[in-house]
Structure formats: C-alpha cells, structure tokens
Amino acid sequence: MHKAVHTIVFLTSLFGGSQGHASQPPELTVAPPSWWVGMQSSTLQLMVAGKDIAGSEVTVNSPDVSIVKVASQDSPNYLFIDVDVKHATARQYTFTLRRPGQADTQFTYDIHRRRDGSRARTGFGQRDTIYLVTADRFVNGDPSNDAHAALVDKPQPDKPGGRHGGDIQGLIDHLDYLQEMGFTQLWPMPLLENAMDAYSYHGYAITDHYQIDPRYGTNALYRELSKQGRERGIGLIMDVVLNHIGSHHPWMADMPSADWINNQGEFTATTHRREALHDMHGVAADVSAFSDGWFVPTMPDLNQQNPYLATYLTQQAIWWIEYADLSGLRVDTYSYSDKAFLSHWTHRLMQEYPELNIVGEEWTVNPVITSYWQAGSNPDDGYQSSLPSVMDFPLQATLVDALKNQESWGTGLVELYSLLASDALYGDPYNLVIFGDNHDMSRIFTQLDEDFALWKMAMTYLLTSRGIPQVFYGTEILMANPHSDDHGVIRSNFPGSWPDDKVNGFTGENLTAQQQEARALIQGLLTLRRQHPVIATGQYTHYAPQEGVYVYFKTAKEGKQGHGDGAMVVLNKNAQQVTLPLPRFAAQLRGINTLQRWPDSSEVATATGEITIAPQSATVWLLN
C-alpha cells in the first residue's frame, strides 16, 4: 500500500527565481527560508513548524546534504533538523517527513551561491556618518501599502503613536538626498513584521523574523534599498532585536518549548538594573531579575539559554546580512539578553564576517558598564565579547551637560575632557558610535533648549570627534519636541513628503534662515570629513579646557609631525570673543606652517601666533 505524499513547494521568486524569502503555506513553515554554500560553519539547523510533526523521520534527496540530528522539544508542532551542508551545491533540495500512520510531507529548500566577496564585506566605520530614521515618519513613497487587510493597526496619521505611512519606497526615493547631504550609512528602525494591535510603527515588537512588514514593503524591496544605497555609497544597517518579540508572535500561541519565553511565558518586569551583571558583590537573583524580566507585557522576553532559540536568532542575523547585503547591525537592548548567548552570537557573526561592524545598545552613562561589552576591553571577570562597537551613551549625556552647565573647575567643558580621559576602558574607543540624540530621547535641539549656538557646537563636535557619528533624521533642519517627551512626537514626520506640508526639508522650501544654516553646516561638515579623511579617522588629542575654551586635534594616527594634514578644533563657550595664543599647542603644531579656518579659507594664522575665536562657537582650523 503506497502512502500519499503531500508536497509543499517554497517559492523563491524574490531573487530572480532562485533566492529569497520562501512563501509560507499554513501547513508548514521552515526557518531559515534558504541558505548559502560556502559559509564558515557547515552546520545548518532548520526549524520546521507544522501540525503534529514532532518525532518525524526525516530524509533528504541528495547525499550532498546529510542529516546530522532531528529533535523536538515540548510542542508537537515543531521539528529541529540539523544538517551538514559542507558539500552542498547551489540547488534545490527536497526533504521528506515521515510519521507512522500519516501521509508523508515534503518541502523543498534552496541553497544558493554566495555573492563574491560576501565574507570579506567591510562594515561601517570611522569614515562613515550614520543617518538614523523612523521609516514610518520619513517619506510615504507608496500610499497603497499604508494598511494591510491582515494587520489590525491601521493608519492614524494624526496620532503621535499611530502609523503615518512612511515606507521603504520612501527611503529609496530619497537616497539621493542622503547622498547629497553626505551620509554614508542608513539605519532604519526595525522594518520586520509587527502584527500588533497598536504602536506597531516603531518595529521593536517583531512577529515574523524573516518577513518585512507589508506596510513598509517586501523583502525584495528591502534588498533593493540596500542595492540602490550601495550604488550611491550608502550602506544599510539592520536594527536587530534579540531580547524580545511582540506578544502576537505565533510562538506565544504555541511555544516550541516551555522555556522558550522567560518567566514561564508570564509578564514579570525587568528591574533594568544592568549593574547586576558587573557587581562583584552581587547575587545571581539580581542578574536574573534584570536579564529575564520583560520590558512591557506586549514584549515577551526570549530565553536565549535555550540552544535551539539561540541558534534561531544567530542564523536569522546571518540570513539577513547575506540576503540583503548589509554593512552592519545595530542590536537593540543589547545587555538584556543572556550574557553567554551574546558572547556566542557575536563570535559566530564575526567568524562569518570578520570585517563586519555590529553596534550594541547599552543605555548607561557609566563607561565602565558600556565598555564591558566591547571586544578587547578585557573586563575583570574575563568575559569574552566579540562585539566590535557600542553606542556611546556616556558621551551623549556628557556632551549636553558640558555645553549647558556653567563653566567652573569641575563643570562645563571639563566634563567632556574628563570623560574622554576614560577611553582607556574601551577595546577601541574610535569604533564607538557617537550621537547627540536618537529615537528614544528628546532631540538634541530640544535638549539644548533650542540654543542654536550650542547646537552648532554640539554637531561640530560630533562630526569631528573620535568615533562613528550617528545623526537622527531631521536634526539637520532643527527638528525639535518642545513641551513633550512623547516618543511619537520625537519621531515626528520629516517635512516635505506629506500631503499638507508647506515646508520641505529635502528641497529647503520654506525653511527658516536658521534651519537653512543648520542644514548647510551639517552638509559642510560631512563634505569636510570626506575631503579630509583624517578628521574622521585621525588620532584624537586634546588639551585640558581653560577659561571656557576646549581645544582638540585630529591628526594622523601614526603620530608623525609635519605630515601636513589634520585639524584643530576649538570650542569656545564664552559669551565674548576670545584670543587664543597658539604656543601652548606647539607639540601638536610642530612642522605646521599655517592654520586655515574652515570654511573661511581667507582667515589664516601662523603656528606660533594667535587666533581669534568667536563667542559661543566651534571652529575648525585645517593644518598646513
């Protein structure tokens, strides 16, 4: 008696018929949806979901792929298949699942050829400037996808927390603007499916790890964004969430194992006490209370100690890097995930892509805690991290304080000087991502009480300091959030691409004179970074502030004097003009004949003379 065979074919038209996100019939889903030959690890774990498939015998139709292990956990509806793809070729393979007394089930699985040089891809770095966008609030390039029949959260453009309609097509349509401004990396907040009832626009409550939310576009369109960005010299950074999912994720209706979600799948709030991870006097209970707790009831906290979930999250990140040709990852709420998992996850990704960059979010103003996560920092407990970069929250907070606080022996610009003196804690302080604001805090113009002089000082500092600068969309036109710290207000629409907009931030139409000056400053500084790379990548050397004046240099890292390239930057917080004698800086000016003020090339000083600094200003002097 012959058994009936139910065949499920995975469509892969998104990659010219050979590669992409597989269609997902309701009977069976497979993750990752495809893979590639020539990866550093020859082991691939397929997570197959389907009704009552646990305990199936699995075969594959080619000896090029060997089945190493088949396992199930607590749910009868999941199967984990470990396969060795060391000898696989770029083709489609057929897997058969057999269960006693039931019809066989088959699925096809595509393994593709990798792009040439994929492993050697260069991630974002010091030469780059990152543009962070809330895609829903940037540009509505395709109004037809503003709502989706299967998704509850419909457009509410008049509500700060509602969906406004921005999408991937809008990003593609304005890549030329980013290029003209001089940005070289694009970091959109998460674009994966968020099938939540409300507040789905921010993207951090993921319900499908392998599918772009249809209100933003498609997987193919996301890859097109990456492709067109690279054609303009703009890399694409994906915002990755390892710590939690959205409460409407299919796992919440059917968890693969009882321990898939922390705290038995029930909401228990995190303490947010990240200090517990570093406390030599602390207890394990405080560590668990931090790491295993949830942010909010709508964001279940994942248990990365489960090895199958850990593998799923690792392969998911690799899949998107390979599929969309990414230049890096930003990892949300980095330290909230299991420490051992993070060590393994970063090691595995850097093993696959040695020149990739990954930046983790650790929101603390304590550099001891921030530096703990960066590779090469060598913390006292011997923790091994392969994370290349960390968001420099200590610098962000200190920069604002340094500009706003009154100048004294211990406050004002000296706060910035003192913080930078702690850079020895980091494995590589030049690879930190620095910023004035982001999507989770008041805009930098608001933080500085809309003081335009202080804003210019802040942005000049960020674009000439050490590290990799990140600019939040709209900063270049002084977007602000006065009288409100609502995230939906902070993430307001970028003016110029919405039906009733009278101001256009892209063309400059109806911008105020101050906004035009702000945009010109950002564009000019990004041009300066490109024309004088040492300003982006050079050695940072600073002098202790004196009487409200802080001076630092960017010069060639090898430290050779007389190289004829570099810059001196002067921050003057005084309300009056300052005359600055240059002999104090003789060590940095050795071999330099003249200093030329940027962008006013007509203002030139000799290295042994003096310069005049305008009140409340940041000035850049090119060394010749």
GROMACS .gro file of C-alpha atoms in nm, residues 180-383:
model
  204
  180GLU     CA    1   2.386   6.497  -0.139
  181MET     CA    2   2.398   6.565   0.234
  182GLY     CA    3   2.697   6.332   0.271
  183PHE     CA    4   2.557   6.050   0.483
  184THR     CA    5   2.716   5.715   0.409
  185GLN     CA    6   2.515   5.469   0.619
  186LEU     CA    7   2.139   5.432   0.666
  187TRP     CA    8   1.997   5.283   0.987
  188PRO     CA    9   1.617   5.246   0.980
  189MET     CA   10   1.440   5.137   1.296
  190PRO     CA   11   1.320   4.773   1.260
  191LEU     CA   12   1.122   4.701   0.945
  192LEU     CA   13   1.021   4.341   1.018
  193GLU     CA   14   0.659   4.246   1.067
  194ASN     CA   15   0.495   4.387   1.381
  195ALA     CA   16   0.143   4.240   1.377
  196MET     CA   17   0.042   4.423   1.692
  197ASP     CA   18  -0.287   4.593   1.779
  198ALA     CA   19  -0.129   4.935   1.832
  199TYR     CA   20   0.204   5.120   1.837
  200SER     CA   21   0.338   4.888   1.570
  201TYR     CA   22   0.515   5.164   1.375
  202HIS     CA   23   0.834   5.156   1.585
  203GLY     CA   24   0.915   4.798   1.484
  204TYR     CA   25   1.051   4.658   1.810
  205ALA     CA   26   0.769   4.406   1.870
  206ILE     CA   27   0.860   4.161   1.596
  207THR     CA   28   0.611   3.889   1.498
  208ASP     CA   29   0.799   3.741   1.200
  209HIS     CA   30   1.179   3.738   1.195
  210TYR     CA   31   1.202   3.665   0.823
  211GLN     CA   32   0.940   3.896   0.677
  212ILE     CA   33   0.942   4.271   0.614
  213ASP     CA   34   0.620   4.426   0.742
  214PRO     CA   35   0.397   4.465   0.432
  215ARG     CA   36   0.313   4.822   0.538
  216TYR     CA   37   0.679   4.901   0.473
  217GLY     CA   38   0.715   4.690   0.162
  218THR     CA   39   0.859   4.349   0.079
  219ASN     CA   40   1.178   4.156   0.135
  220ALA     CA   41   1.268   4.223  -0.228
  221LEU     CA   42   1.216   4.596  -0.183
  222TYR     CA   43   1.433   4.595   0.129
  223ARG     CA   44   1.710   4.435  -0.072
  224GLU     CA   45   1.655   4.691  -0.346
  225LEU     CA   46   1.703   4.964  -0.085
  226SER     CA   47   2.036   4.808   0.003
  227LYS     CA   48   2.137   4.777  -0.362
  228GLN     CA   49   2.045   5.132  -0.457
  229GLY     CA   50   2.208   5.265  -0.144
  230ARG     CA   51   2.537   5.095  -0.226
  231GLU     CA   52   2.525   5.244  -0.575
  232ARG     CA   53   2.529   5.582  -0.402
  233GLY     CA   54   2.793   5.492  -0.145
  234ILE     CA   55   2.540   5.435   0.133
  235GLY     CA   56   2.546   5.113   0.336
  236LEU     CA   57   2.243   4.960   0.509
  237ILE     CA   58   2.242   4.878   0.881
  238MET     CA   59   1.971   4.650   1.017
  239ASP     CA   60   1.820   4.709   1.360
  240VAL     CA   61   1.815   4.365   1.527
  241VAL     CA   62   1.610   4.267   1.833
  242LEU     CA   63   1.746   3.964   2.021
  243ASN     CA   64   1.593   4.023   2.362
  244HIS     CA   65   1.219   4.011   2.299
  245ILE     CA   66   0.936   3.964   2.050
  246GLY     CA   67   0.586   4.101   2.006
  247SER     CA   68   0.307   3.940   2.208
  248HIS     CA   69   0.124   3.845   1.886
  249HIS     CA   70   0.417   3.638   1.761
  250PRO     CA   71   0.299   3.285   1.667
  251TRP     CA   72   0.532   3.146   1.934
  252MET     CA   73   0.305   3.289   2.202
  253ALA     CA   74   0.019   3.067   2.084
  254ASP     CA   75   0.245   2.762   2.057
  255MET     CA   76   0.588   2.782   2.217
  256PRO     CA   77   0.837   2.525   2.085
  257SER     CA   78   0.941   2.456   2.445
  258ALA     CA   79   0.812   2.550   2.787
  259ASP     CA   80   1.124   2.761   2.849
  260TRP     CA   81   1.118   2.947   2.515
  261ILE     CA   82   0.999   3.264   2.692
  262ASN     CA   83   1.140   3.379   3.025
  263ASN     CA   84   0.930   3.356   3.343
  264GLN     CA   85   0.715   3.072   3.208
  265GLY     CA   86   0.571   3.299   2.944
  266GLU     CA   87   0.414   3.531   3.201
  267PHE     CA   88   0.491   3.901   3.234
  268THR     CA   89   0.748   3.981   3.502
  269ALA     CA   90   0.903   4.325   3.466
  270THR     CA   91   1.278   4.363   3.433
  271THR     CA   92   1.449   4.566   3.703
  272HIS     CA   93   1.662   4.748   3.443
  273ARG     CA   94   1.947   4.708   3.697
  274ARG     CA   95   2.221   4.638   3.445
  275GLU     CA   96   2.477   4.698   3.723
  276ALA     CA   97   2.393   4.349   3.849
  277LEU     CA   98   2.585   4.199   3.557
  278HIS     CA   99   2.906   4.367   3.676
  279ASP     CA  100   2.862   4.372   4.052
  280MET     CA  101   3.137   4.178   4.229
  281HIS     CA  102   2.928   4.198   4.547
  282GLY     CA  103   2.601   4.099   4.380
  283VAL     CA  104   2.383   3.789   4.374
  284ALA     CA  105   2.253   3.569   4.094
  285ALA     CA  106   1.892   3.660   4.169
  286ASP     CA  107   1.955   4.021   4.073
  287VAL     CA  108   2.115   3.913   3.746
  288SER     CA  109   1.811   3.703   3.658
  289ALA     CA  110   1.571   3.979   3.759
  290PHE     CA  111   1.743   4.205   3.508
  291SER     CA  112   1.806   3.963   3.221
  292ASP     CA  113   1.491   3.751   3.241
  293GLY     CA  114   1.241   4.030   3.305
  294TRP     CA  115   1.019   4.175   3.035
  295PHE     CA  116   1.009   4.537   2.922
  296VAL     CA  117   0.629   4.552   2.894
  297PRO     CA  118   0.353   4.287   2.872
  298THR     CA  119   0.341   4.326   2.492
  299MET     CA  120   0.710   4.232   2.454
  300PRO     CA  121   0.771   3.876   2.581
  301ASP     CA  122   1.131   3.821   2.687
  302LEU     CA  123   1.319   3.549   2.498
  303ASN     CA  124   1.523   3.284   2.680
  304GLN     CA  125   1.845   3.267   2.480
  305GLN     CA  126   1.974   2.993   2.712
  306ASN     CA  127   1.758   2.755   2.510
  307PRO     CA  128   2.008   2.631   2.249
  308TYR     CA  129   1.750   2.600   1.972
  309LEU     CA  130   1.632   2.957   2.018
  310ALA     CA  131   1.994   3.074   2.035
  311THR     CA  132   2.066   2.907   1.702
  312TYR     CA  133   1.749   3.052   1.551
  313LEU     CA  134   1.850   3.406   1.645
  314THR     CA  135   2.205   3.356   1.520
  315GLN     CA  136   2.102   3.216   1.184
  316GLN     CA  137   1.838   3.486   1.143
  317ALA     CA  138   2.101   3.760   1.169
  318ILE     CA  139   2.333   3.584   0.925
  319TRP     CA  140   2.046   3.529   0.681
  320TRP     CA  141   1.962   3.898   0.661
  321ILE     CA  142   2.327   4.002   0.624
  322GLU     CA  143   2.366   3.763   0.334
  323TYR     CA  144   2.023   3.818   0.177
  324ALA     CA  145   2.019   4.198   0.190
  325ASP     CA  146   2.395   4.258   0.160
  326LEU     CA  147   2.407   4.456   0.483
  327SER     CA  148   2.700   4.666   0.604
  328GLY     CA  149   2.627   4.611   0.971
  329LEU     CA  150   2.384   4.554   1.254
  330ARG     CA  151   2.258   4.764   1.542
  331VAL     CA  152   2.141   4.545   1.832
  332ASP     CA  153   1.855   4.676   2.043
  333THR     CA  154   1.864   4.646   2.425
  334TYR     CA  155   2.191   4.457   2.395
  335SER     CA  156   2.275   4.378   2.757
  336TYR     CA  157   1.926   4.246   2.841
  337SER     CA  158   1.993   3.920   2.656
  338ASP     CA  159   2.178   3.630   2.816
  339LYS     CA  160   2.549   3.711   2.853
  340ALA     CA  161   2.676   3.373   2.739
  341PHE     CA  162   2.449   3.382   2.436
  342LEU     CA  163   2.575   3.729   2.340
  343SER     CA  164   2.932   3.604   2.356
  344HIS     CA  165   2.849   3.313   2.125
  345TRP     CA  166   2.630   3.523   1.894
  346THR     CA  167   2.892   3.792   1.835
  347HIS     CA  168   3.169   3.534   1.791
  348ARG     CA  169   2.968   3.342   1.533
  349LEU     CA  170   2.882   3.650   1.328
  350MET     CA  171   3.236   3.787   1.335
  351GLN     CA  172   3.365   3.442   1.241
  352GLU     CA  173   3.142   3.458   0.934
  353TYR     CA  174   3.215   3.825   0.854
  354PRO     CA  175   3.548   3.934   1.007
  355GLU     CA  176   3.522   4.296   0.882
  356LEU     CA  177   3.155   4.347   0.966
  357ASN     CA  178   3.056   4.606   1.225
  358ILE     CA  179   2.794   4.546   1.492
  359VAL     CA  180   2.696   4.809   1.747
  360GLY     CA  181   2.513   4.721   2.067
  361GLU     CA  182   2.278   4.947   2.259
  362GLU     CA  183   2.374   4.968   2.627
  363TRP     CA  184   2.192   5.269   2.769
  364THR     CA  185   2.404   5.376   3.062
  365VAL     CA  186   2.611   5.687   3.124
  366ASN     CA  187   2.877   5.482   3.303
  367PRO     CA  188   3.167   5.399   3.066
  368VAL     CA  189   3.271   5.110   3.291
  369ILE     CA  190   2.945   4.938   3.205
  370THR     CA  191   2.943   5.042   2.839
  371SER     CA  192   3.299   4.929   2.777
  372TYR     CA  193   3.229   4.586   2.928
  373TRP     CA  194   3.060   4.472   2.607
  374GLN     CA  195   3.315   4.588   2.350
  375ALA     CA  196   3.564   4.337   2.217
  376GLY     CA  197   3.913   4.389   2.354
  377SER     CA  198   3.804   4.569   2.670
  378ASN     CA  199   3.921   4.284   2.897
  379PRO     CA  200   3.686   4.319   3.194
  380ASP     CA  201   3.795   4.181   3.530
  381ASP     CA  202   3.563   3.879   3.514
  382GLY     CA  203   3.724   3.762   3.188
  383TYR     CA  204   3.404   3.793   2.983
   0.00000   0.00000   0.00000
